[in-house]
Amino acid sequence: MKRAIYPGSFDPITVGHIDILERSLSVFDEITIVVASSSRKTSLLQPDERVELVKDVFKGKRRVKVDRWDGLIMDYARERGSHAVIRGLRAASDFEYEFMMAAMNKRLNPDVETFFMMTGQNYFFISSSMIKELFRYGGDISPYVPPLVWKRLKEKRKAGDL
Ligand code: COA
């Protein structure tokens, strides 16, 4: 069975992430989405909430698993015996960071290969940071996130949690 992990912050999960995951399922039999932390970013949602939302989005999909990890992704891969990591690439601006991260990850765990998937042409301009910014200023983010994420964010804003 061909297995892969798809790590990211998923803060929040977007339609772009879903597109990458769905297309990757044509190559891999089982994909584990690993909700991890990026020290570069300020978060909108707590890690447990992100995990819960990602689980809800893929509910009923047997080939998609969801996990949370607070350490290095390559340690997760080693612990779970994973040999493939999927990352989405949107634009040339993503390349340098992804290239360096893949190179560092290779040093940390030479048994793992990183597979880059081109983001779908309808999604290349989407980013979680932009969605967070739009949401914080009252913009409509509904085209860019799954309906249950939009619903949860609206509820949290109404309750004064965001
Ligand atoms: N369509 C649209 N947008 C997409 C996309 C797609 N297909 N794929 C990714 N994105 C966006 C995300 O929304 C996100 O936007 P943002 O930068 O504005 O938040 C950005 O692209 C990248 O997000 P994501 O794929 O979720 O990854 P990330 O860069 O937030 O996560 C980790 C990086 C968590 C994988 C990385 O920090 C990590 O591995 N952390 C653990 C520690 C570690 O091992 N570090 C590496 C070794 S030092």
CSV table of N, CA and C and ligand atoms in Angstrom, one decimal:
chain,number,residue,atom,x,y,z
A,1,MET,N,0.8,-1.2,0.0
A,1,MET,CA,0.0,0.0,0.0
A,1,MET,C,0.9,1.3,0.0
A,2,LYS,N,0.6,2.2,-0.9
A,2,LYS,CA,1.4,3.4,-0.9
A,2,LYS,C,0.8,4.5,0.0
A,3,ARG,N,1.6,4.9,1.0
A,3,ARG,CA,1.1,5.8,2.0
A,3,ARG,C,1.9,7.1,1.9
A,4,ALA,N,1.3,8.2,2.3
A,4,ALA,CA,2.0,9.5,2.4
A,4,ALA,C,1.4,10.3,3.5
A,5,ILE,N,2.2,11.3,3.9
A,5,ILE,CA,1.7,12.3,4.9
A,5,ILE,C,1.6,13.6,4.2
A,6,TYR,N,0.6,14.4,4.6
A,6,TYR,CA,0.4,15.7,4.1
A,6,TYR,C,0.4,16.7,5.3
A,7,PRO,N,1.6,17.3,5.6
A,7,PRO,CA,1.7,18.1,6.8
A,7,PRO,C,1.4,19.6,6.4
A,8,GLY,N,0.9,20.3,7.4
A,8,GLY,CA,0.7,21.7,7.2
A,8,GLY,C,0.1,22.3,8.4
A,9,SER,N,-0.1,23.7,8.4
A,9,SER,CA,-0.7,24.3,9.6
A,9,SER,C,-2.3,24.2,9.5
A,10,PHE,N,-2.8,24.2,8.3
A,10,PHE,CA,-4.3,24.1,8.1
A,10,PHE,C,-5.0,25.1,9.0
A,11,ASP,N,-4.6,26.3,9.0
A,11,ASP,CA,-5.2,27.3,9.9
A,11,ASP,C,-5.8,28.5,9.2
A,12,PRO,N,-7.0,28.3,8.5
A,12,PRO,CA,-7.7,27.1,8.5
A,12,PRO,C,-7.5,26.3,7.2
A,13,ILE,N,-8.0,25.0,7.2
A,13,ILE,CA,-8.0,24.3,5.9
A,13,ILE,C,-8.8,25.0,4.9
A,14,THR,N,-8.2,25.0,3.6
A,14,THR,CA,-8.9,25.8,2.5
A,14,THR,C,-9.2,24.8,1.4
A,15,VAL,N,-10.0,25.4,0.4
A,15,VAL,CA,-10.3,24.5,-0.7
A,15,VAL,C,-9.1,24.2,-1.5
A,16,GLY,N,-8.0,25.0,-1.4
A,16,GLY,CA,-6.8,24.6,-2.1
A,16,GLY,C,-6.1,23.4,-1.5
A,17,HIS,N,-6.1,23.3,-0.1
A,17,HIS,CA,-5.6,22.1,0.5
A,17,HIS,C,-6.4,20.8,0.1
A,18,ILE,N,-7.7,21.0,0.0
A,18,ILE,CA,-8.6,19.9,-0.3
A,18,ILE,C,-8.3,19.4,-1.7
A,19,ASP,N,-8.1,20.3,-2.6
A,19,ASP,CA,-7.8,20.0,-4.0
A,19,ASP,C,-6.5,19.2,-4.1
A,20,ILE,N,-5.5,19.6,-3.3
A,20,ILE,CA,-4.2,18.9,-3.3
A,20,ILE,C,-4.4,17.5,-2.8
A,21,LEU,N,-5.1,17.4,-1.7
A,21,LEU,CA,-5.3,16.1,-1.1
A,21,LEU,C,-6.1,15.1,-2.0
A,22,GLU,N,-7.2,15.7,-2.7
A,22,GLU,CA,-8.0,14.8,-3.5
A,22,GLU,C,-7.2,14.3,-4.7
A,23,ARG,N,-6.3,15.2,-5.3
A,23,ARG,CA,-5.5,14.8,-6.5
A,23,ARG,C,-4.4,13.8,-6.0
A,24,SER,N,-3.9,14.0,-4.8
A,24,SER,CA,-2.9,13.1,-4.4
A,24,SER,C,-3.4,11.7,-4.1
A,25,LEU,N,-4.7,11.6,-3.9
A,25,LEU,CA,-5.3,10.3,-3.7
A,25,LEU,C,-5.3,9.4,-4.9
A,26,SER,N,-5.1,10.1,-6.1
A,26,SER,CA,-5.0,9.3,-7.3
A,26,SER,C,-3.6,8.6,-7.4
A,27,VAL,N,-2.7,9.0,-6.6
A,27,VAL,CA,-1.3,8.5,-6.6
A,27,VAL,C,-1.0,7.6,-5.3
A,28,PHE,N,-1.6,8.1,-4.2
A,28,PHE,CA,-1.3,7.3,-2.9
A,28,PHE,C,-2.6,6.6,-2.5
A,29,ASP,N,-2.5,5.5,-1.8
A,29,ASP,CA,-3.6,4.7,-1.4
A,29,ASP,C,-4.2,5.3,-0.1
A,30,GLU,N,-3.3,5.8,0.8
A,30,GLU,CA,-3.7,6.4,2.0
A,30,GLU,C,-2.9,7.6,2.4
A,31,ILE,N,-3.6,8.7,2.8
A,31,ILE,CA,-2.9,9.9,3.1
A,31,ILE,C,-3.2,10.3,4.5
A,32,THR,N,-2.2,10.6,5.3
A,32,THR,CA,-2.5,11.1,6.7
A,32,THR,C,-2.2,12.6,6.7
A,33,ILE,N,-3.2,13.4,7.0
A,33,ILE,CA,-3.0,14.9,7.1
A,33,ILE,C,-2.5,15.1,8.5
A,34,VAL,N,-1.3,15.7,8.6
A,34,VAL,CA,-0.7,16.0,9.9
A,34,VAL,C,-0.8,17.5,10.2
A,35,VAL,N,-1.6,17.8,11.2
A,35,VAL,CA,-1.7,19.2,11.6
A,35,VAL,C,-0.6,19.5,12.5
A,36,ALA,N,0.3,20.4,12.0
A,36,ALA,CA,1.5,20.7,12.7
A,36,ALA,C,1.6,22.2,12.9
A,37,SER,N,2.7,22.6,13.6
A,37,SER,CA,2.8,24.1,13.9
A,37,SER,C,3.9,24.7,13.1
A,38,SER,N,3.7,25.9,12.7
A,38,SER,CA,4.8,26.6,12.0
A,38,SER,C,5.2,27.8,12.9
A,39,SER,N,6.5,27.9,13.3
A,39,SER,CA,6.9,28.9,14.2
A,39,SER,C,6.8,30.3,13.5
A,40,ARG,N,6.7,30.3,12.2
A,40,ARG,CA,6.6,31.6,11.5
A,40,ARG,C,5.3,32.3,11.6
A,41,LYS,N,4.3,31.6,12.0
A,41,LYS,CA,2.9,32.1,11.9
A,41,LYS,C,2.2,32.3,13.2
A,42,THR,N,1.3,33.4,13.2
A,42,THR,CA,0.4,33.5,14.4
A,42,THR,C,-0.9,32.8,14.0
A,43,SER,N,-1.4,32.0,15.0
A,43,SER,CA,-2.5,31.2,14.6
A,43,SER,C,-3.9,31.9,14.9
A,44,LEU,N,-4.9,31.4,14.1
A,44,LEU,CA,-6.3,31.9,14.3
A,44,LEU,C,-7.0,30.8,15.1
A,45,LEU,N,-6.8,29.6,14.8
A,45,LEU,CA,-7.4,28.5,15.5
A,45,LEU,C,-6.4,27.7,16.3
A,46,GLN,N,-6.9,27.1,17.4
A,46,GLN,CA,-6.0,26.3,18.2
A,46,GLN,C,-5.8,24.9,17.5
A,47,PRO,N,-4.6,24.3,17.7
A,47,PRO,CA,-4.3,23.0,16.9
A,47,PRO,C,-5.5,22.0,17.1
A,48,ASP,N,-6.0,21.8,18.2
A,48,ASP,CA,-7.1,20.8,18.4
A,48,ASP,C,-8.3,21.2,17.5
A,49,GLU,N,-8.6,22.4,17.4
A,49,GLU,CA,-9.8,22.9,16.6
A,49,GLU,C,-9.5,22.6,15.1
A,50,ARG,N,-8.2,22.8,14.7
A,50,ARG,CA,-7.9,22.6,13.3
A,50,ARG,C,-8.0,21.1,13.0
A,51,VAL,N,-7.6,20.3,13.9
A,51,VAL,CA,-7.7,18.8,13.7
A,51,VAL,C,-9.1,18.4,13.6
A,52,GLU,N,-9.9,19.0,14.5
A,52,GLU,CA,-11.4,18.6,14.5
A,52,GLU,C,-12.0,19.0,13.2
A,53,LEU,N,-11.7,20.2,12.7
A,53,LEU,CA,-12.3,20.7,11.4
A,53,LEU,C,-11.8,19.8,10.3
A,54,VAL,N,-10.5,19.5,10.3
A,54,VAL,CA,-10.0,18.7,9.1
A,54,VAL,C,-10.7,17.3,9.2
A,55,LYS,N,-10.9,16.8,10.4
A,55,LYS,CA,-11.5,15.5,10.5
A,55,LYS,C,-13.0,15.6,10.0
A,56,ASP,N,-13.7,16.6,10.3
A,56,ASP,CA,-15.1,16.8,9.8
A,56,ASP,C,-15.1,16.9,8.3
A,57,VAL,N,-14.1,17.6,7.8
A,57,VAL,CA,-14.1,17.8,6.3
A,57,VAL,C,-14.0,16.5,5.6
A,58,PHE,N,-13.2,15.6,6.1
A,58,PHE,CA,-12.9,14.3,5.5
A,58,PHE,C,-13.6,13.1,6.1
A,59,LYS,N,-14.7,13.4,6.9
A,59,LYS,CA,-15.4,12.4,7.5
A,59,LYS,C,-16.0,11.4,6.5
A,60,GLY,N,-15.8,10.1,6.8
A,60,GLY,CA,-16.3,9.1,5.9
A,60,GLY,C,-15.3,8.7,4.8
A,61,LYS,N,-14.2,9.4,4.6
A,61,LYS,CA,-13.2,9.0,3.6
A,61,LYS,C,-12.2,8.1,4.2
A,62,ARG,N,-12.3,6.8,3.9
A,62,ARG,CA,-11.5,5.8,4.6
A,62,ARG,C,-10.0,6.0,4.3
A,63,ARG,N,-9.7,6.5,3.1
A,63,ARG,CA,-8.3,6.6,2.8
A,63,ARG,C,-7.6,7.9,3.3
A,64,VAL,N,-8.4,8.7,4.0
A,64,VAL,CA,-7.8,9.9,4.6
A,64,VAL,C,-7.8,9.8,6.1
A,65,LYS,N,-6.6,9.9,6.7
A,65,LYS,CA,-6.5,9.9,8.2
A,65,LYS,C,-6.0,11.3,8.6
A,66,VAL,N,-6.3,11.6,9.9
A,66,VAL,CA,-5.9,13.0,10.4
A,66,VAL,C,-5.2,12.8,11.7
A,67,ASP,N,-4.1,13.5,11.9
A,67,ASP,CA,-3.3,13.4,13.1
A,67,ASP,C,-2.8,14.8,13.5
A,68,ARG,N,-2.3,14.9,14.7
A,68,ARG,CA,-1.7,16.2,15.2
A,68,ARG,C,-0.3,15.9,15.6
A,69,TRP,N,0.6,16.8,15.3
A,69,TRP,CA,2.0,16.6,15.7
A,69,TRP,C,2.6,17.9,16.1
A,70,ASP,N,3.3,18.0,17.2
A,70,ASP,CA,3.9,19.2,17.7
A,70,ASP,C,5.4,19.3,17.5
A,71,GLY,N,6.0,18.3,17.0
A,71,GLY,CA,7.4,18.3,16.8
A,71,GLY,C,7.8,18.4,15.4
A,72,LEU,N,9.0,17.9,15.1
A,72,LEU,CA,9.5,17.9,13.7
A,72,LEU,C,8.8,16.9,12.8
A,73,ILE,N,8.4,17.3,11.6
A,73,ILE,CA,7.7,16.4,10.8
A,73,ILE,C,8.5,15.1,10.4
A,74,MET,N,9.8,15.3,10.3
A,74,MET,CA,10.6,14.1,10.0
A,74,MET,C,10.7,13.1,11.2
A,75,ASP,N,10.5,13.6,12.4
A,75,ASP,CA,10.4,12.7,13.5
A,75,ASP,C,9.1,11.9,13.5
A,76,TYR,N,8.0,12.6,13.1
A,76,TYR,CA,6.7,12.0,12.9
A,76,TYR,C,6.8,10.9,11.9
A,77,ALA,N,7.5,11.2,10.7
A,77,ALA,CA,7.6,10.2,9.6
A,77,ALA,C,8.4,9.0,10.1
A,78,ARG,N,9.4,9.3,10.9
A,78,ARG,CA,10.3,8.1,11.4
A,78,ARG,C,9.4,7.3,12.3
A,79,GLU,N,8.7,7.9,13.2
A,79,GLU,CA,7.9,7.2,14.2
A,79,GLU,C,6.8,6.3,13.6
A,80,ARG,N,6.2,6.9,12.5
A,80,ARG,CA,5.1,6.2,11.8
A,80,ARG,C,5.6,5.3,10.6
A,81,GLY,N,6.8,5.4,10.3
A,81,GLY,CA,7.3,4.6,9.2
A,81,GLY,C,6.8,5.2,7.8
A,82,SER,N,6.7,6.5,7.8
A,82,SER,CA,6.3,7.1,6.5
A,82,SER,C,7.5,7.5,5.6
A,83,HIS,N,7.3,7.3,4.3
A,83,HIS,CA,8.5,7.6,3.4
A,83,HIS,C,8.1,8.7,2.4
A,84,ALA,N,6.9,9.2,2.4
A,84,ALA,CA,6.5,10.2,1.4
A,84,ALA,C,5.8,11.3,2.1
A,85,VAL,N,6.2,12.6,1.7
A,85,VAL,CA,5.6,13.8,2.2
A,85,VAL,C,5.0,14.5,1.0
A,86,ILE,N,3.8,15.0,1.1
A,86,ILE,CA,3.2,15.8,0.0
A,86,ILE,C,3.2,17.3,0.4
A,87,ARG,N,3.6,18.1,-0.5
A,87,ARG,CA,3.4,19.6,-0.3
A,87,ARG,C,2.9,20.2,-1.5
A,88,GLY,N,2.0,21.2,-1.3
A,88,GLY,CA,1.5,22.0,-2.5
A,88,GLY,C,2.4,23.1,-2.8
A,89,LEU,N,2.5,23.4,-4.1
A,89,LEU,CA,3.3,24.6,-4.6
A,89,LEU,C,2.4,25.5,-5.3
A,90,ARG,N,2.3,26.7,-4.9
A,90,ARG,CA,1.4,27.7,-5.6
A,90,ARG,C,2.1,28.5,-6.6
A,91,ALA,N,3.2,29.1,-6.2
A,91,ALA,CA,3.8,30.1,-7.1
A,91,ALA,C,5.3,30.0,-6.9
A,92,ALA,N,6.0,30.7,-7.8
A,92,ALA,CA,7.5,30.7,-7.6
A,92,ALA,C,7.9,31.2,-6.2
A,93,SER,N,7.1,32.0,-5.6
A,93,SER,CA,7.4,32.6,-4.3
A,93,SER,C,7.4,31.5,-3.3
A,94,ASP,N,6.7,30.4,-3.5
A,94,ASP,CA,6.7,29.3,-2.5
A,94,ASP,C,7.9,28.4,-2.6
A,95,PHE,N,8.5,28.5,-3.8
A,95,PHE,CA,9.6,27.5,-4.2
A,95,PHE,C,10.8,27.6,-3.2
A,96,GLU,N,11.3,28.8,-2.9
A,96,GLU,CA,12.5,28.8,-2.2
A,96,GLU,C,12.3,28.2,-0.8
A,97,TYR,N,11.2,28.6,-0.1
A,97,TYR,CA,10.9,28.1,1.2
A,97,TYR,C,10.8,26.6,1.2
A,98,GLU,N,10.0,26.1,0.2
A,98,GLU,CA,9.7,24.7,0.1
A,98,GLU,C,11.0,23.9,-0.2
A,99,PHE,N,11.8,24.5,-1.1
A,99,PHE,CA,13.1,23.8,-1.5
A,99,PHE,C,14.0,23.7,-0.3
A,100,MET,N,14.1,24.7,0.5
A,100,MET,CA,14.9,24.7,1.7
A,100,MET,C,14.4,23.7,2.7
A,101,MET,N,13.1,23.7,2.9
A,101,MET,CA,12.5,22.8,3.9
A,101,MET,C,12.7,21.4,3.5
A,102,ALA,N,12.5,21.1,2.2
A,102,ALA,CA,12.7,19.7,1.7
A,102,ALA,C,14.1,19.3,1.9
A,103,ALA,N,15.1,20.2,1.6
A,103,ALA,CA,16.5,19.9,1.8
A,103,ALA,C,16.8,19.6,3.3
A,104,MET,N,16.3,20.5,4.2
A,104,MET,CA,16.5,20.2,5.6
A,104,MET,C,15.9,18.9,6.0
A,105,ASN,N,14.7,18.7,5.6
A,105,ASN,CA,14.0,17.5,6.0
A,105,ASN,C,14.7,16.2,5.5
A,106,LYS,N,15.3,16.3,4.3
A,106,LYS,CA,16.1,15.2,3.8
A,106,LYS,C,17.3,14.9,4.7
A,107,ARG,N,17.9,16.0,5.2
A,107,ARG,CA,19.1,15.8,6.1
A,107,ARG,C,18.6,15.2,7.4
A,108,LEU,N,17.4,15.6,7.8
A,108,LEU,CA,16.9,15.1,9.1
A,108,LEU,C,16.4,13.6,9.0
A,109,ASN,N,15.9,13.3,7.8
A,109,ASN,CA,15.5,11.9,7.6
A,109,ASN,C,15.6,11.5,6.2
A,110,PRO,N,16.8,10.9,5.8
A,110,PRO,CA,17.0,10.6,4.4
A,110,PRO,C,16.1,9.5,3.8
A,111,ASP,N,15.3,8.9,4.7
A,111,ASP,CA,14.4,7.8,4.1
A,111,ASP,C,13.1,8.4,3.6
A,112,VAL,N,12.9,9.8,3.7
A,112,VAL,CA,11.7,10.4,3.2
A,112,VAL,C,11.9,11.2,2.0
A,113,GLU,N,11.0,11.0,1.0
A,113,GLU,CA,11.0,11.9,-0.2
A,113,GLU,C,9.8,12.9,-0.1
A,114,THR,N,10.1,14.1,-0.6
A,114,THR,CA,9.0,15.1,-0.6
A,114,THR,C,8.5,15.2,-2.1
A,115,PHE,N,7.2,15.1,-2.2
A,115,PHE,CA,6.5,15.2,-3.5
A,115,PHE,C,5.7,16.5,-3.6
A,116,PHE,N,6.0,17.3,-4.6
A,116,PHE,CA,5.4,18.6,-4.8
A,116,PHE,C,4.2,18.4,-5.8
A,117,MET,N,3.1,19.0,-5.4
A,117,MET,CA,1.9,18.9,-6.2
A,117,MET,C,1.6,20.4,-6.6
A,118,MET,N,1.4,20.7,-7.9
A,118,MET,CA,1.1,22.0,-8.3
A,118,MET,C,-0.3,22.3,-7.9
A,119,THR,N,-0.5,23.5,-7.3
A,119,THR,CA,-1.8,23.9,-6.8
A,119,THR,C,-2.7,24.1,-8.0
A,120,GLY,N,-4.0,23.7,-7.9
A,120,GLY,CA,-5.0,23.8,-9.0
A,120,GLY,C,-5.0,25.3,-9.4
A,121,GLN,N,-5.3,25.5,-10.7
A,121,GLN,CA,-5.2,26.9,-11.2
A,121,GLN,C,-6.2,27.8,-10.6
A,122,ASN,N,-7.3,27.3,-10.1
A,122,ASN,CA,-8.3,28.1,-9.4
A,122,ASN,C,-7.9,28.5,-8.0
A,123,TYR,N,-6.8,28.0,-7.5
A,123,TYR,CA,-6.5,28.1,-6.1
A,123,TYR,C,-5.2,28.8,-5.8
A,124,PHE,N,-4.4,29.1,-6.9
A,124,PHE,CA,-3.1,29.6,-6.7
A,124,PHE,C,-2.9,30.9,-5.9
A,125,PHE,N,-4.0,31.7,-5.8
A,125,PHE,CA,-4.0,33.0,-5.1
A,125,PHE,C,-4.5,32.8,-3.7
A,126,ILE,N,-4.9,31.6,-3.3
A,126,ILE,CA,-5.5,31.5,-1.9
A,126,ILE,C,-4.3,31.2,-1.0
A,127,SER,N,-4.4,31.7,0.2
A,127,SER,CA,-3.5,31.3,1.3
A,127,SER,C,-4.2,31.5,2.6
A,128,SER,N,-3.9,30.7,3.6
A,128,SER,CA,-4.5,30.8,4.9
A,128,SER,C,-4.3,32.2,5.5
A,129,SER,N,-3.2,32.7,5.3
A,129,SER,CA,-2.9,34.1,5.9
A,129,SER,C,-3.9,35.1,5.3
A,130,MET,N,-4.1,35.0,3.9
A,130,MET,CA,-5.0,36.0,3.3
A,130,MET,C,-6.4,35.8,3.7
A,131,ILE,N,-6.8,34.5,3.9
A,131,ILE,CA,-8.1,34.2,4.4
A,131,ILE,C,-8.3,34.7,5.8
A,132,LYS,N,-7.3,34.6,6.7
A,132,LYS,CA,-7.4,35.1,8.0
A,132,LYS,C,-7.5,36.6,8.0
A,133,GLU,N,-6.8,37.3,7.2
A,133,GLU,CA,-6.8,38.7,7.1
A,133,GLU,C,-8.2,39.2,6.6
A,134,LEU,N,-8.7,38.5,5.6
A,134,LEU,CA,-10.0,38.8,5.0
A,134,LEU,C,-11.1,38.6,6.1
A,135,PHE,N,-11.0,37.5,6.8
A,135,PHE,CA,-12.0,37.2,7.9
A,135,PHE,C,-11.9,38.3,9.0
A,136,ARG,N,-10.7,38.6,9.4
A,136,ARG,CA,-10.6,39.6,10.6
A,136,ARG,C,-11.2,40.9,10.2
A,137,TYR,N,-11.2,41.3,8.9
A,137,TYR,CA,-11.8,42.6,8.5
A,137,TYR,C,-13.2,42.4,8.0
A,138,GLY,N,-13.8,41.3,8.3
A,138,GLY,CA,-15.2,41.1,8.0
A,138,GLY,C,-15.5,40.7,6.5
A,139,GLY,N,-14.5,40.3,5.8
A,139,GLY,CA,-14.7,39.9,4.4
A,139,GLY,C,-15.4,38.5,4.3
A,140,ASP,N,-15.9,38.3,3.1
A,140,ASP,CA,-16.6,37.0,2.8
A,140,ASP,C,-15.5,35.9,2.4
A,141,ILE,N,-15.3,35.0,3.3
A,141,ILE,CA,-14.3,33.9,2.9
A,141,ILE,C,-14.9,32.7,2.5
A,142,SER,N,-16.3,32.7,2.3
A,142,SER,CA,-17.0,31.4,2.0
A,142,SER,C,-16.5,30.7,0.7
A,143,PRO,N,-16.0,31.5,-0.3
A,143,PRO,CA,-15.6,30.7,-1.5
A,143,PRO,C,-14.3,30.0,-1.3
A,144,TYR,N,-13.6,30.3,-0.2
A,144,TYR,CA,-12.2,29.7,-0.1
A,144,TYR,C,-12.0,28.6,1.0
A,145,VAL,N,-13.1,28.4,1.8
A,145,VAL,CA,-13.0,27.4,2.8
A,145,VAL,C,-14.2,26.5,2.7
A,146,PRO,N,-14.1,25.3,3.2
A,146,PRO,CA,-15.3,24.4,3.3
A,146,PRO,C,-16.4,25.0,4.1
A,147,PRO,N,-17.7,24.8,3.8
A,147,PRO,CA,-18.8,25.4,4.5
A,147,PRO,C,-18.7,25.2,6.0
A,148,LEU,N,-18.3,24.0,6.5
A,148,LEU,CA,-18.3,23.9,7.9
A,148,LEU,C,-17.2,24.7,8.6
A,149,VAL,N,-16.2,25.0,7.9
A,149,VAL,CA,-15.1,25.9,8.5
A,149,VAL,C,-15.7,27.4,8.6
A,150,TRP,N,-16.3,27.8,7.5
A,150,TRP,CA,-16.9,29.1,7.5
A,150,TRP,C,-17.9,29.3,8.6
A,151,LYS,N,-18.8,28.2,8.8
A,151,LYS,CA,-19.8,28.2,9.9
A,151,LYS,C,-19.1,28.3,11.2
A,152,ARG,N,-18.1,27.5,11.5
A,152,ARG,CA,-17.4,27.5,12.8
A,152,ARG,C,-16.7,28.9,13.0
A,153,LEU,N,-16.1,29.5,12.0
A,153,LEU,CA,-15.5,30.8,12.2
A,153,LEU,C,-16.5,31.9,12.6
A,154,LYS,N,-17.6,31.8,11.9
A,154,LYS,CA,-18.7,32.8,12.1
A,154,LYS,C,-19.2,32.6,13.6
A,155,GLU,N,-19.4,31.4,14.0
A,155,GLU,CA,-19.9,31.1,15.4
A,155,GLU,C,-18.9,31.6,16.4
A,156,LYS,N,-17.6,31.4,16.1
A,156,LYS,CA,-16.6,31.8,17.1
A,156,LYS,C,-16.5,33.4,17.2
A,157,ARG,N,-16.7,34.0,16.0
A,157,ARG,CA,-16.7,35.5,16.0
A,157,ARG,C,-17.9,36.0,16.8
A,158,LYS,N,-19.0,35.4,16.6
A,158,LYS,CA,-20.3,35.8,17.2
A,158,LYS,C,-20.1,35.7,18.8
A,159,ALA,N,-19.5,34.6,19.2
A,159,ALA,CA,-19.3,34.3,20.6
A,159,ALA,C,-18.1,35.2,21.2
A,160,GLY,N,-17.5,36.0,20.3
A,160,GLY,CA,-16.4,36.8,20.8
A,160,GLY,C,-15.1,36.1,21.0
A,161,ASP,N,-15.0,34.9,20.5
A,161,ASP,CA,-13.8,34.1,20.6
A,161,ASP,C,-12.7,34.5,19.6
A,162,LEU,N,-13.0,35.2,18.6
A,162,LEU,CA,-12.0,35.6,17.6
A,162,LEU,C,-12.0,37.1,17.5
B,1,COA,N1,-4.0,26.1,-2.5
B,1,COA,C1,-4.0,27.3,-1.9
B,1,COA,N2,-3.2,27.5,-0.8
B,1,COA,C2,-2.4,26.6,-0.4
B,1,COA,C3,-2.3,25.4,-1.0
B,1,COA,C4,-3.2,25.1,-2.1
B,1,COA,N3,-3.2,24.0,-2.7
B,1,COA,N4,-1.4,24.6,-0.3
B,1,COA,C5,-0.9,25.4,0.7
B,1,COA,N5,-1.5,26.6,0.6
B,1,COA,C6,-1.2,27.7,1.5
B,1,COA,C7,-1.6,27.6,2.9
B,1,COA,O1,-2.9,28.2,3.0
B,1,COA,C8,-0.6,28.4,3.6
B,1,COA,O2,-0.8,29.8,3.5
B,1,COA,P1,-0.1,30.8,4.6
B,1,COA,O3,1.4,30.7,4.4
B,1,COA,O4,-0.7,32.1,4.2
B,1,COA,O5,-0.5,30.3,6.0
B,1,COA,C9,0.7,28.1,2.8
B,1,COA,O6,0.2,27.7,1.5
B,1,COA,C10,1.5,27.0,3.3
B,1,COA,O7,0.7,26.3,4.2
B,1,COA,P2,0.7,24.8,4.6
B,1,COA,O8,0.8,23.9,3.4
B,1,COA,O9,-0.4,24.6,5.6
B,1,COA,O10,2.1,24.7,5.3
B,1,COA,P3,2.7,25.6,6.4
B,1,COA,O11,3.9,26.3,5.7
B,1,COA,O12,1.8,26.4,7.1
B,1,COA,O13,3.2,24.4,7.3
B,1,COA,C11,4.7,22.9,8.3
B,1,COA,C12,4.5,24.2,7.4
B,1,COA,C13,3.8,22.8,9.5
B,1,COA,C14,4.6,21.7,7.4
B,1,COA,C15,6.2,23.1,8.7
B,1,COA,O14,6.3,24.3,9.4
B,1,COA,C16,6.6,22.0,9.6
B,1,COA,O15,6.9,21.0,9.1
B,1,COA,N6,6.6,22.3,10.9
B,1,COA,C17,7.0,21.3,11.9
B,1,COA,C18,8.5,21.5,12.2
B,1,COA,C19,9.4,21.1,11.1
B,1,COA,O16,9.5,19.9,10.9
B,1,COA,N7,10.0,22.0,10.4
B,1,COA,C20,10.8,21.7,9.2
B,1,COA,C21,12.2,21.4,9.5
B,1,COA,S1,13.1,22.7,10.3
